[in-house]
Amino acid sequence: MSIPADSLTHPLLDGLNPQQREAVVHHGSPLLIVAGAGSGKTRVLTHRIAYLLAERDVRPQEILAITFTNKAAKEMKERVDKLIGPRSAAMWVMTFHSACVRILRREAARLGFPSGFSIYDQADSQRLMAMVCREMDLDPKRYPPRSFSAQVSNFKNELVDYETAADRASTHMERTLAEAYKNYQRRLTEAGAMDFDDLIMLTVTLLQIFPDVAEHYRRRWRHVMVDEYQDTNHAQYTLIRELVGTPELRTADGDLVREGSSGIAPAELCVVGDADQSIYAFRGATIRNILEFERDYPDARTILLEQNYRSTQTILSAANAVISRNESRKPKNLWSDQGAGPKIVGYVADDEHDEAMFVAQEVDKLADDEGVVPGQVAVFYRTNAASRVFEETFIRTGLPYKVVGGVRFYERKEVRDLLAYLRVLANPNDVVSLRRILNVPKRGIGDRAEAMVEAFAARERVPFAEGLRRAGEAPGMATRSVNAIKEFVALLDELTLKAESMSPSELAQEVLVSTGYRAELAGSGDPQDESRLENLDEMVSVASEFEEANPEGTLVEFLEQVSLVADADQIPVGDGGQGVVTLMTLHTAKGLEFPVVFLTGMEDGVFPHMRSMGEPKELEEERRLAYVGITRAERRLYVSRAAVRSSWGSPSFNPASRFVAEIPSDLVDWRSDPKKNAWTAATRREPSRTAPAGRKGGRQIPSLKPGDRVTHDQYGLGTVVSCDGDKAKVDFGSGGEKTLVLAYAPLEKL
DNA sequence: GAAAAGGTGCTTTTT
DNA sequence: GCACCTTTTC
């Protein structure tokens, strides 16, 4: 744009700063918006969409906007509608996974999948991998299915197929992994299922092998936007490239370096992100996507949003000080014009109960002194397990609260059981779901019978479902088992018949009745079963709501929504009322903001987590997590820690978190007893930069006996096998068995 | 085949 | 300390 951005006037640009305006009206070259925390990046994206529709004659169906969560997508659509009237219906504003499923359902046949394929989440994938490992006769201790499942997920995020994985394998472990990957993939195909990583990877494959498909979507979407770009993985990055298309590339002499994408000029791409808020590297996100955007798209334009509209200068200064300790980072200079505000309050508690009590009392005090209502307060912690003490304390003191995250609705056993029935009815080949419900509720088909059917099916080279139908032919099967299986098959057939004429909610209800699941729970006196029953009713009403929203909706579509749209609505919104205190992990807190924030468990070993302290890269991610936590606060920030914390049953004395030490001390008002401070001063020595906690100064030589559990700086957790005077033999599991000299080994008894 | 006892291992997580 | 998986026992 040649017009200075601050001279632009348009109702949609009102209230935006010059950088934001420029980002909204920019067109042509790919655009990278580097936005600090609280700088209104989502607002820019929303206004940009509205501006495209209102001023640049873009049709809604030409827009594809990718968000990180469904909730963000929903909000973005609503805001666009609010700005320029209802246009969002034809617009694709959704997550990567939703977009891919919609493309794949249409094109599934080209990849050899039925369009009604099942979608496997992480738990399903792990179950399938467990079946594969058992089939391969792998020792679950040496080759844990969970770890294999995670590693296969990594491969897929990197777009590495099993053949490539096999080619690259050099160790026995890697070859076994590649073999398991191959078998896993075969069984997924047999089950007519895709896992979450497949949804992305197979869409990329689809676009790469079928140029006509790629061109179709490139013609459709002329504007592609991605929010939270720092959290994209390699597969998602490639997907965006394929969808946008690449221009022809020539050297200065005019020699062709790379051909352009077929048929059509690349779409306009606009991505938004903050490398400092990348906290998902552990599941494959790579910051490189955002750091090297300009290299990936040479004519890209970058706009920095540095003004923060959320927090006070005190909070921002603290955040800046902490994040600046990270190396390999492009400096940003976040500023706020909201004034210094109150100081950060620090508190050193005796133990975790005292810490929770402090939070509860402080919330009360804030209510009295400043009229803060519980709904304005959030308590963050590093791990889900930490929520318990707060819950107990808040219940005791009568402070209303809500825990966000933890065990989610769709992860509950009974809900998954019901969904498994529906999935089998929608896709009879779905072997993971089928085996899940085989003996649920108990109907006398045990592990033995299941294993026999599996072996029989494998020998006859037929799917498990067919093996089940022909169970009578399986050698050595007890008559009782055969009869039980026959009954089960008959039940499924009956339900399949009914499924044709029933809506999803009716079918769910029917499953609960005819399987006896409802009767079993209702008949039990266990109060837990009562709440299970409630959850199942809730599930039925979820199906009813789906039908209301989609009168033509099929069972497959319902199941798809359930898999893709997890219950993200549980995050309480600021209703004018009192609200409740929000408890959540730091990860869940991303993207949210609260007037008052408590960062708890600020201890080396807790946060940063023990397992991240050895690896500088992981430590940097923890620091970004701290940055995310600090920048959630609008007015008041509390940092607290416990001098003693009982973890896993035994007490541990953790030194102060290095992140707290990184906050300039003049910003913090320590609010602990002086005598407690004196006690803690000894432990608050600056922790060494590289070594984990507990190794400073007078470390004691641990006295060990066989069976003791220990942790080693390099090898991690281990078990003492034998002791010999000043030496000990320790088994570190996958790390092998090591003989260590106790006086020197960086070993700690647990 | 199912209940009870025993053992183990233990970030973060959306889709 | 607890949840989850495996082994043992009935």
Short mmCIF file of C-alpha atoms in Angstrom, two decimals, chain A residues 14-188:
data_model
loop_
_atom_site.label_atom_id
_atom_site.label_comp_id
_atom_site.label_asym_id
_atom_site.label_seq_id
_atom_site.Cartn_x
_atom_site.Cartn_y
_atom_site.Cartn_z
CA ASP A 14 -11.62 2.88 13.90
CA GLY A 15 -9.80 2.34 17.13
CA LEU A 16 -6.90 0.50 15.51
CA ASN A 17 -3.31 1.68 15.71
CA PRO A 18 -1.30 2.32 12.51
CA GLN A 19 0.32 -1.13 12.48
CA GLN A 20 -3.01 -2.82 12.98
CA ARG A 21 -4.56 -0.77 10.19
CA GLU A 22 -1.81 -1.64 7.84
CA ALA A 23 -2.26 -5.33 8.62
CA VAL A 24 -5.98 -5.09 7.95
CA VAL A 25 -5.71 -3.40 4.57
CA HIS A 26 -2.49 -5.02 3.31
CA HIS A 27 -2.87 -6.96 0.12
CA GLY A 28 -0.77 -8.81 -2.37
CA SER A 29 2.33 -10.38 -0.91
CA PRO A 30 2.21 -12.89 1.94
CA LEU A 31 1.84 -11.14 5.25
CA LEU A 32 3.34 -12.08 8.58
CA ILE A 33 1.95 -10.36 11.62
CA VAL A 34 4.31 -10.76 14.55
CA ALA A 35 2.23 -9.89 17.54
CA GLY A 36 3.17 -9.75 21.18
CA ALA A 37 0.86 -11.00 23.88
CA GLY A 38 -2.26 -8.91 24.27
CA SER A 39 -1.61 -6.81 21.17
CA GLY A 40 -4.97 -7.51 19.58
CA LYS A 41 -3.89 -9.97 16.93
CA THR A 42 -7.18 -11.79 16.80
CA ARG A 43 -8.87 -8.44 16.47
CA VAL A 44 -6.69 -7.62 13.48
CA LEU A 45 -7.55 -10.93 11.84
CA THR A 46 -11.25 -10.39 12.41
CA HIS A 47 -11.17 -6.88 11.04
CA ARG A 48 -9.13 -8.04 8.09
CA ILE A 49 -11.76 -10.59 7.16
CA ALA A 50 -14.49 -8.02 7.55
CA TYR A 51 -12.51 -5.54 5.44
CA LEU A 52 -11.94 -8.09 2.68
CA LEU A 53 -15.65 -8.81 2.51
CA ALA A 54 -16.84 -5.26 2.81
CA GLU A 55 -14.29 -3.34 0.79
CA ARG A 56 -12.46 -5.66 -1.51
CA ASP A 57 -15.38 -7.54 -3.03
CA VAL A 58 -14.13 -10.85 -1.70
CA ARG A 59 -16.86 -13.47 -1.47
CA PRO A 60 -17.18 -15.33 1.85
CA GLN A 61 -16.52 -18.69 0.21
CA GLU A 62 -13.13 -17.44 -0.94
CA ILE A 63 -11.94 -17.17 2.65
CA LEU A 64 -10.21 -19.89 4.63
CA ALA A 65 -9.20 -18.94 8.16
CA ILE A 66 -7.45 -21.48 10.37
CA THR A 67 -7.63 -21.11 14.12
CA PHE A 68 -6.09 -23.13 16.92
CA THR A 69 -9.33 -24.09 18.65
CA ASN A 70 -12.97 -24.41 17.72
CA LYS A 71 -13.79 -21.82 20.29
CA ALA A 72 -11.55 -19.27 18.58
CA ALA A 73 -13.20 -20.08 15.24
CA LYS A 74 -16.66 -19.59 16.65
CA GLU A 75 -15.74 -16.27 18.22
CA MET A 76 -14.14 -15.04 15.06
CA LYS A 77 -17.20 -15.82 12.97
CA GLU A 78 -19.48 -14.13 15.47
CA ARG A 79 -17.35 -11.01 15.51
CA VAL A 80 -17.25 -10.76 11.72
CA ASP A 81 -21.03 -11.09 11.62
CA LYS A 82 -21.29 -8.41 14.23
CA LEU A 83 -19.05 -6.05 12.27
CA ILE A 84 -20.64 -6.33 8.83
CA GLY A 85 -23.73 -8.50 9.14
CA PRO A 86 -24.20 -12.24 8.68
CA ARG A 87 -21.65 -13.49 6.14
CA SER A 88 -19.90 -16.22 8.05
CA ALA A 89 -21.96 -19.18 6.84
CA ALA A 90 -20.08 -19.72 3.58
CA MET A 91 -16.73 -18.85 5.10
CA TRP A 92 -14.40 -21.57 6.28
CA VAL A 93 -13.24 -20.48 9.72
CA MET A 94 -12.10 -23.59 11.51
CA THR A 95 -9.22 -25.65 12.78
CA PHE A 96 -6.75 -27.48 10.59
CA HIS A 97 -8.37 -30.78 11.45
CA SER A 98 -11.90 -29.72 10.64
CA ALA A 99 -10.84 -28.29 7.31
CA CYS A 100 -8.96 -31.46 6.43
CA VAL A 101 -11.84 -33.73 7.37
CA ARG A 102 -14.18 -31.79 5.14
CA ILE A 103 -11.77 -32.05 2.24
CA LEU A 104 -11.06 -35.72 2.91
CA ARG A 105 -14.70 -36.77 3.22
CA ARG A 106 -15.20 -35.47 -0.28
CA GLU A 107 -12.06 -36.98 -1.76
CA ALA A 108 -11.68 -40.08 0.43
CA ALA A 109 -12.28 -42.53 -2.41
CA ARG A 110 -9.16 -41.33 -4.23
CA LEU A 111 -7.10 -42.47 -1.26
CA GLY A 112 -8.94 -45.74 -0.91
CA PHE A 113 -11.00 -44.76 2.13
CA PRO A 114 -14.78 -44.84 2.49
CA SER A 115 -16.17 -41.35 3.04
CA GLY A 116 -17.60 -42.58 6.34
CA PHE A 117 -14.16 -43.26 7.83
CA SER A 118 -13.78 -43.19 11.59
CA ILE A 119 -11.58 -40.63 13.26
CA TYR A 120 -9.21 -42.00 15.90
CA ASP A 121 -8.07 -39.75 18.68
CA GLN A 122 -4.93 -40.30 20.70
CA ALA A 123 -6.48 -42.91 22.97
CA ASP A 124 -7.80 -44.92 20.00
CA SER A 125 -4.42 -44.70 18.31
CA GLN A 126 -2.72 -45.99 21.39
CA ARG A 127 -5.11 -48.91 21.60
CA LEU A 128 -4.51 -49.79 18.00
CA MET A 129 -0.76 -49.52 18.47
CA ALA A 130 -1.07 -51.80 21.48
CA MET A 131 -2.82 -54.38 19.26
CA VAL A 132 -0.07 -54.05 16.69
CA CYS A 133 2.65 -54.50 19.29
CA ARG A 134 0.95 -57.57 20.70
CA GLU A 135 0.61 -58.95 17.19
CA MET A 136 4.32 -58.38 16.65
CA ASP A 137 5.00 -60.10 19.97
CA LEU A 138 6.87 -57.12 21.36
CA ASP A 139 7.71 -56.89 25.03
CA PRO A 140 5.64 -53.93 26.25
CA LYS A 141 8.37 -53.00 28.72
CA ARG A 142 11.07 -52.62 26.12
CA TYR A 143 8.80 -51.37 23.36
CA PRO A 144 6.02 -49.42 25.03
CA PRO A 145 3.04 -48.97 22.68
CA ARG A 146 2.45 -45.48 24.05
CA SER A 147 5.91 -44.40 23.08
CA PHE A 148 5.59 -46.01 19.65
CA SER A 149 2.29 -44.26 19.17
CA ALA A 150 3.86 -40.92 20.05
CA GLN A 151 6.80 -41.52 17.75
CA VAL A 152 4.57 -42.48 14.85
CA SER A 153 2.68 -39.27 15.50
CA ASN A 154 5.98 -37.40 15.24
CA PHE A 155 6.76 -39.10 11.95
CA LYS A 156 3.42 -38.03 10.56
CA ASN A 157 3.88 -34.48 11.77
CA GLU A 158 7.14 -34.48 9.85
CA LEU A 159 5.44 -36.07 6.82
CA VAL A 160 7.68 -39.13 7.10
CA ASP A 161 5.96 -42.25 5.77
CA TYR A 162 6.80 -45.72 7.06
CA GLU A 163 8.98 -46.57 4.11
CA THR A 164 11.16 -43.55 4.71
CA ALA A 165 11.19 -44.34 8.41
CA ALA A 166 12.41 -47.85 7.59
CA ASP A 167 15.08 -46.50 5.25
CA ARG A 168 16.39 -44.16 7.91
CA ALA A 169 16.37 -46.73 10.68
CA SER A 170 19.80 -47.79 11.84
CA THR A 171 19.23 -49.36 15.22
CA HIS A 172 17.14 -52.37 16.03
CA MET A 173 14.74 -50.17 17.96
CA GLU A 174 14.23 -47.88 14.97
CA ARG A 175 13.64 -50.78 12.62
CA THR A 176 11.09 -52.23 15.02
CA LEU A 177 9.41 -48.86 15.24
CA ALA A 178 9.24 -48.52 11.46
CA GLU A 179 7.76 -52.01 11.23
CA ALA A 180 5.17 -51.15 13.86
CA TYR A 181 4.38 -47.92 11.98
CA LYS A 182 3.76 -49.94 8.82
CA ASN A 183 1.50 -52.45 10.56
CA TYR A 184 -0.31 -49.72 12.41
CA GLN A 185 -1.02 -47.92 9.16
CA ARG A 186 -2.24 -51.11 7.53
CA ARG A 187 -4.64 -51.76 10.36
CA LEU A 188 -5.90 -48.19 10.25
#
